């Protein structure tokens, strides 16, 4: 008997965020089995990396900051090592120890004056990936400064999307999309043979789509600041904060990054915000298989060299 392949989708909350899991399968029963597999994998990763869960290895590392190294699973060790790699690549615009930052900026409308220079400086005193000591032989992680913390808020959902895709591919699932609140990874094609297409939100009007772009076997992540920001002295400050200075990024309202992995795309989308459009674009252009679309606060669209926008 021949079965027609169809896409099956489930939307649910995982890692505190909305996930949309789509798989191509021969019937709803098979589709459900695959989606359940993806959910188990994402739940496993959440347990490993969550800094909210006091029993996680990440929490143990943070509790022992300034005290002693903590031995962790090789998977977590490798994830931290890659996080430090991205921190170096972006000159600290992304920093895996950003969780140490004191949150003095409020983006809920309650802030009426800018925080003082001293308080901003003090807020980032414990941030610094240079102070994370990895021991490859024993798989230990040591945060040198007491009060220092690592966190995976900027790459965790992307990593979960990558791992769920990897698992489903290994089980023979021909195509699908894992969408972790905008951190998206895809593989294969739609059952009609067409490529999956990703809609990019228009940052000037979030109810509209700005462009539709084809995506095959790759990841895409958009970071936007059109919802959380404050204005002081006619300057718009986003909720994305430079972990080196403690000041919010300015000048950009949306960054979309295409990369082979959602983990990398997620980290780079945030970093380009912080680095600014010239430096950010320059850094993206140097990376193989990575492309970006930047929209600045004047509405200008800047793209890396291989992007062709199909207007919706």
Tab-separated table of C-alpha atoms in Angstrom:
chain	number	residue	atom	x	y	z
A	1	UNK	CA	0.000	0.000	0.000
A	2	UNK	CA	1.196	3.500	-0.791
A	3	UNK	CA	0.850	6.206	1.784
A	4	UNK	CA	0.733	9.891	0.989
A	5	UNK	CA	3.029	11.899	3.182
A	6	UNK	CA	1.341	14.706	5.068
A	7	UNK	CA	2.539	17.363	7.518
A	8	UNK	CA	1.320	16.957	11.111
A	9	UNK	CA	1.697	19.750	13.642
A	10	UNK	CA	1.359	20.219	17.392
A	11	UNK	CA	1.697	23.456	19.365
A	12	UNK	CA	2.565	23.335	23.048
A	13	UNK	CA	4.525	25.037	25.815
A	14	UNK	CA	8.029	23.755	26.476
A	15	UNK	CA	10.997	25.457	28.165
A	16	UNK	CA	8.532	28.160	29.229
A	17	UNK	CA	7.878	29.106	25.596
A	18	UNK	CA	5.628	28.219	22.696
A	19	UNK	CA	6.887	25.405	20.463
A	20	UNK	CA	5.366	24.398	17.109
A	21	UNK	CA	6.511	20.959	16.012
A	22	UNK	CA	5.736	19.907	12.435
A	23	UNK	CA	6.690	16.522	10.960
A	24	UNK	CA	5.952	14.909	7.614
A	25	UNK	CA	4.596	11.384	8.169
A	26	UNK	CA	2.390	8.798	6.470
A	27	UNK	CA	-0.560	9.097	8.884
A	28	UNK	CA	-1.600	10.894	12.109
A	29	UNK	CA	-0.511	7.954	14.298
A	30	UNK	CA	3.028	8.016	12.931
A	31	UNK	CA	3.014	11.821	13.104
A	32	UNK	CA	2.076	11.668	16.810
A	33	UNK	CA	4.847	9.178	17.578
A	34	UNK	CA	7.459	11.442	15.995
A	35	UNK	CA	6.132	14.571	17.706
A	36	UNK	CA	6.219	12.766	21.091
A	37	UNK	CA	9.848	11.848	20.431
A	38	UNK	CA	10.692	15.503	19.768
A	39	UNK	CA	8.927	16.573	22.971
A	40	UNK	CA	10.879	14.039	25.059
A	41	UNK	CA	14.148	15.272	23.595
A	42	UNK	CA	13.333	18.937	24.265
A	43	UNK	CA	12.244	18.104	27.836
A	44	UNK	CA	15.511	16.216	28.420
A	45	UNK	CA	17.517	19.248	27.262
A	46	UNK	CA	15.520	21.602	29.468
A	47	UNK	CA	16.386	19.484	32.516
A	48	UNK	CA	20.055	19.603	31.588
A	49	UNK	CA	20.434	23.319	30.977
A	50	UNK	CA	17.734	25.042	33.026
A	51	UNK	CA	19.036	27.508	35.583
A	52	UNK	CA	15.544	27.655	37.146
A	53	UNK	CA	15.714	24.003	38.156
A	54	UNK	CA	17.855	23.833	41.314
A	55	UNK	CA	18.702	20.175	40.540
A	56	UNK	CA	20.182	20.906	37.100
A	57	UNK	CA	23.911	20.751	36.440
A	58	UNK	CA	23.797	24.387	35.334
A	59	UNK	CA	22.437	25.423	38.741
A	60	UNK	CA	25.185	23.415	40.418
A	61	UNK	CA	27.855	25.242	38.405
A	62	UNK	CA	26.331	28.595	39.408
A	63	UNK	CA	26.051	27.630	43.094
A	64	UNK	CA	29.731	26.774	43.136
A	65	UNK	CA	30.946	29.999	41.502
A	66	UNK	CA	34.135	31.148	43.201
A	67	UNK	CA	34.199	27.925	45.242
A	68	UNK	CA	35.085	24.863	43.163
A	69	UNK	CA	34.875	23.271	39.689
A	70	UNK	CA	31.811	21.119	38.939
A	71	UNK	CA	31.895	17.963	36.837
A	72	UNK	CA	29.159	17.877	34.150
A	73	UNK	CA	27.890	15.682	31.299
A	74	UNK	CA	29.930	15.881	28.125
A	75	UNK	CA	26.878	17.323	26.302
A	76	UNK	CA	26.625	20.282	28.683
A	77	UNK	CA	30.415	20.713	28.692
A	78	UNK	CA	30.433	20.913	24.879
A	79	UNK	CA	27.515	23.360	24.849
A	80	UNK	CA	29.336	25.654	27.281
A	81	UNK	CA	32.518	25.342	25.224
A	82	UNK	CA	30.646	26.394	22.064
A	83	UNK	CA	29.012	29.262	24.004
A	84	UNK	CA	32.472	30.526	24.952
A	85	UNK	CA	33.499	30.139	21.291
A	86	UNK	CA	30.623	32.397	20.173
A	87	UNK	CA	31.509	34.847	22.965
A	88	UNK	CA	35.043	35.088	21.514
A	89	UNK	CA	33.766	35.299	17.921
A	90	UNK	CA	31.563	38.281	18.787
A	91	UNK	CA	34.155	39.976	21.044
A	92	UNK	CA	31.832	39.521	24.003
A	93	UNK	CA	28.710	40.998	22.321
A	94	UNK	CA	27.298	37.598	23.200
A	95	UNK	CA	28.447	36.340	26.605
A	96	UNK	CA	27.344	33.046	28.084
A	97	UNK	CA	27.867	34.518	31.585
A	98	UNK	CA	25.353	37.333	30.893
A	99	UNK	CA	23.094	35.733	33.536
A	100	UNK	CA	25.317	37.432	36.155
A	101	UNK	CA	24.047	40.826	35.049
A	102	UNK	CA	21.978	42.793	37.562
A	103	UNK	CA	18.764	43.714	35.816
A	104	UNK	CA	18.619	47.460	36.407
A	105	UNK	CA	16.833	48.301	33.142
A	106	UNK	CA	13.064	47.863	33.176
A	107	UNK	CA	11.077	47.587	29.976
A	108	UNK	CA	7.594	47.378	31.465
A	109	UNK	CA	6.923	51.120	31.369
A	110	UNK	CA	7.935	51.690	35.015
A	111	UNK	CA	11.320	53.321	34.341
A	112	UNK	CA	11.199	57.137	34.114
A	113	UNK	CA	14.905	58.034	34.401
A	114	UNK	CA	18.025	56.386	33.086
A	115	UNK	CA	20.002	54.301	35.577
A	116	UNK	CA	23.164	56.032	36.812
A	117	UNK	CA	26.550	55.392	35.191
A	118	UNK	CA	27.785	53.759	38.404
A	119	UNK	CA	24.855	51.374	38.658
A	120	UNK	CA	25.190	50.412	34.985
A	121	UNK	CA	28.899	49.720	35.436
A	122	UNK	CA	28.275	47.691	38.575
A	123	UNK	CA	25.540	45.658	36.848
A	124	UNK	CA	28.068	43.907	34.586
A	125	UNK	CA	30.861	43.460	37.148
A	126	UNK	CA	30.404	39.672	37.279
A	127	UNK	CA	29.943	39.167	33.522
A	128	UNK	CA	32.942	37.829	31.604
A	129	UNK	CA	33.374	34.583	29.690
A	130	UNK	CA	37.138	34.890	30.297
A	131	UNK	CA	36.437	33.844	33.868
A	132	UNK	CA	34.935	30.469	32.920
A	133	UNK	CA	37.549	27.758	33.367
A	134	UNK	CA	36.985	24.500	31.478
A	135	UNK	CA	38.903	21.308	32.179
A	136	UNK	CA	38.569	19.098	29.081
A	137	UNK	CA	40.084	16.052	30.738
A	138	UNK	CA	37.726	15.948	33.709
A	139	UNK	CA	34.758	17.770	32.090
A	140	UNK	CA	34.612	20.321	34.851
A	141	UNK	CA	33.390	23.906	34.709
A	142	UNK	CA	34.540	26.557	37.158
A	143	UNK	CA	33.277	30.114	37.408
A	144	UNK	CA	36.121	32.092	38.936
A	145	UNK	CA	34.117	34.901	40.512
A	146	UNK	CA	31.720	34.436	43.407
A	147	UNK	CA	28.230	35.473	42.271
A	148	UNK	CA	28.977	34.678	38.622
A	149	UNK	CA	26.362	32.736	36.622
A	150	UNK	CA	25.988	31.132	33.237
A	151	UNK	CA	22.672	30.814	31.422
A	152	UNK	CA	21.319	29.486	28.152
A	153	UNK	CA	18.505	31.972	27.573
A	154	UNK	CA	20.124	33.087	24.321
A	155	UNK	CA	20.968	29.677	22.825
A	156	UNK	CA	18.998	27.050	24.770
A	157	UNK	CA	15.822	27.007	22.671
A	158	UNK	CA	17.870	26.985	19.480
A	159	UNK	CA	19.926	24.083	20.787
A	160	UNK	CA	16.738	22.178	21.690
A	161	UNK	CA	15.369	22.743	18.154
A	162	UNK	CA	18.634	21.469	16.657
A	163	UNK	CA	18.658	18.345	18.834
A	164	UNK	CA	14.991	17.510	18.165
A	165	UNK	CA	15.635	17.790	14.415
A	166	UNK	CA	18.757	15.609	14.687
A	167	UNK	CA	16.814	12.916	16.578
A	168	UNK	CA	13.875	12.873	14.147
A	169	UNK	CA	16.193	12.704	11.120
A	170	UNK	CA	17.961	9.749	12.711
A	171	UNK	CA	14.563	8.020	13.035
A	172	UNK	CA	13.889	8.458	9.317
A	173	UNK	CA	11.558	11.470	9.402
A	174	UNK	CA	11.966	12.939	5.930
A	175	UNK	CA	10.970	16.519	6.645
A	176	UNK	CA	9.818	18.855	9.380
A	177	UNK	CA	10.071	22.132	11.230
A	178	UNK	CA	10.904	22.690	14.882
A	179	UNK	CA	9.865	26.220	15.793
A	180	UNK	CA	10.957	27.169	19.306
A	181	UNK	CA	9.302	30.579	19.717
A	182	UNK	CA	10.926	31.881	16.563
A	183	UNK	CA	14.120	29.827	16.806
A	184	UNK	CA	13.435	27.594	13.857
A	185	UNK	CA	15.187	24.640	12.291
A	186	UNK	CA	13.908	22.805	9.224
A	187	UNK	CA	14.804	19.849	7.074
A	188	UNK	CA	13.500	18.254	3.884
A	189	UNK	CA	10.675	19.729	1.820
A	190	UNK	CA	6.918	19.984	2.014
A	191	UNK	CA	5.020	16.898	0.738
A	192	UNK	CA	4.209	18.798	-2.485
A	193	UNK	CA	7.929	19.063	-3.216
A	194	UNK	CA	8.145	22.770	-2.455
A	195	UNK	CA	10.624	24.241	-0.014
A	196	UNK	CA	9.440	25.328	3.408
A	197	UNK	CA	9.035	29.085	3.604
A	198	UNK	CA	9.607	31.240	6.618
A	199	UNK	CA	7.697	34.452	7.216
A	200	UNK	CA	9.658	37.365	8.686
A	201	UNK	CA	7.596	39.736	10.831
A	202	UNK	CA	7.536	43.362	9.766
A	203	UNK	CA	9.123	45.190	12.744
A	204	UNK	CA	7.242	48.384	11.797
A	205	UNK	CA	3.920	46.504	12.041
A	206	UNK	CA	4.189	43.220	13.876
A	207	UNK	CA	0.818	42.035	12.532
A	208	UNK	CA	2.223	42.020	9.021
A	209	UNK	CA	4.725	39.811	7.297
A	210	UNK	CA	7.677	41.625	5.798
A	211	UNK	CA	9.040	38.849	3.590
A	212	UNK	CA	8.730	35.158	2.824
A	213	UNK	CA	11.983	33.309	2.398
A	214	UNK	CA	12.592	29.700	1.328
A	215	UNK	CA	14.534	27.563	3.744
A	216	UNK	CA	15.826	24.050	3.310
A	217	UNK	CA	17.741	22.074	5.866
A	218	UNK	CA	18.733	25.102	7.859
A	219	UNK	CA	17.856	27.346	10.765
A	220	UNK	CA	16.508	30.866	11.011
A	221	UNK	CA	16.098	33.098	14.050
A	222	UNK	CA	14.692	36.612	14.299
A	223	UNK	CA	15.379	38.929	17.224
A	224	UNK	CA	13.186	41.984	17.388
A	225	UNK	CA	12.905	44.802	19.878
A	226	UNK	CA	9.632	46.272	18.676
A	227	UNK	CA	7.869	45.281	21.897
A	228	UNK	CA	10.349	45.930	24.689
A	229	UNK	CA	12.164	49.258	24.682
A	230	UNK	CA	12.373	52.636	26.432
A	231	UNK	CA	13.045	56.141	25.107
A	232	UNK	CA	15.408	58.595	26.837
A	233	UNK	CA	16.528	61.869	25.201
A	234	UNK	CA	15.002	60.739	21.889
A	235	UNK	CA	17.091	57.566	21.833
A	236	UNK	CA	15.352	54.212	21.753
A	237	UNK	CA	16.990	51.640	24.053
A	238	UNK	CA	16.140	47.988	23.418
A	239	UNK	CA	15.809	45.208	25.982
A	240	UNK	CA	18.902	43.608	24.408
A	241	UNK	CA	21.793	44.736	26.573
A	242	UNK	CA	25.484	44.791	25.729
A	243	UNK	CA	26.998	42.475	28.367
A	244	UNK	CA	30.311	44.374	28.132
A	245	UNK	CA	28.972	47.831	28.994
A	246	UNK	CA	25.563	47.261	30.610
A	247	UNK	CA	23.947	49.643	28.098
A	248	UNK	CA	21.111	48.524	25.806
A	249	UNK	CA	21.772	48.237	22.103
A	250	UNK	CA	20.525	51.120	19.935
A	251	UNK	CA	19.913	51.674	16.242
A	252	UNK	CA	18.501	48.278	15.183
A	253	UNK	CA	14.945	46.988	15.541
A	254	UNK	CA	15.124	43.558	13.933
A	255	UNK	CA	17.811	41.015	13.035
A	256	UNK	CA	17.160	37.749	11.207
A	257	UNK	CA	20.001	35.254	10.927
A	258	UNK	CA	20.134	32.147	8.726
A	259	UNK	CA	22.649	29.478	9.740
A	260	UNK	CA	23.048	25.691	9.638
A	261	UNK	CA	22.130	25.473	13.350
A	262	UNK	CA	19.514	27.360	15.376
A	263	UNK	CA	21.921	27.546	18.348
A	264	UNK	CA	24.368	29.624	16.273
A	265	UNK	CA	21.633	31.662	14.548
A	266	UNK	CA	20.124	32.548	17.937
A	267	UNK	CA	23.417	33.708	19.432
A	268	UNK	CA	24.334	35.704	16.335
A	269	UNK	CA	20.934	37.439	16.052
A	270	UNK	CA	21.409	38.850	19.559
A	271	UNK	CA	25.066	39.681	18.911
A	272	UNK	CA	24.383	41.655	15.718
A	273	UNK	CA	21.945	43.820	17.704
A	274	UNK	CA	24.703	44.594	20.176
A	275	UNK	CA	27.502	45.016	17.624
A	276	UNK	CA	25.490	47.413	15.452
A	277	UNK	CA	24.731	47.184	11.747
A	278	UNK	CA	28.201	47.835	10.277
A	279	UNK	CA	30.224	45.627	12.623
A	280	UNK	CA	27.446	43.030	12.810
A	281	UNK	CA	27.099	42.712	9.038
A	282	UNK	CA	30.856	42.559	8.642
A	283	UNK	CA	31.092	39.712	11.163
A	284	UNK	CA	28.255	37.767	9.490
A	285	UNK	CA	29.879	38.140	6.054
A	286	UNK	CA	32.984	36.391	7.354
A	287	UNK	CA	31.105	33.270	8.443
A	288	UNK	CA	30.451	30.412	5.996
A	289	UNK	CA	26.783	29.466	5.397
A	290	UNK	CA	25.523	32.349	7.525
A	291	UNK	CA	23.344	35.193	6.210
A	292	UNK	CA	21.388	38.010	7.822
A	293	UNK	CA	18.726	40.676	7.338
A	294	UNK	CA	19.012	43.770	9.548
A	295	UNK	CA	16.321	46.448	9.851
A	296	UNK	CA	17.468	49.646	11.512
A	297	UNK	CA	15.367	52.109	13.510
A	298	UNK	CA	14.845	54.249	10.391
A	299	UNK	CA	13.290	51.299	8.558
A	300	UNK	CA	16.330	50.688	6.324
A	301	UNK	CA	16.881	47.073	5.291
A	302	UNK	CA	20.444	45.811	5.172
A	303	UNK	CA	21.150	42.272	3.931
A	304	UNK	CA	24.214	40.094	3.639
A	305	UNK	CA	25.343	39.287	0.121
A	306	UNK	CA	23.408	36.071	-0.629
A	307	UNK	CA	19.972	37.134	0.573
A	308	UNK	CA	17.239	37.660	-2.002
A	309	UNK	CA	14.040	38.984	-0.461
A	310	UNK	CA	10.711	37.900	-1.905
A	311	UNK	CA	8.269	40.545	-0.695
A	312	UNK	CA	5.060	39.129	0.677
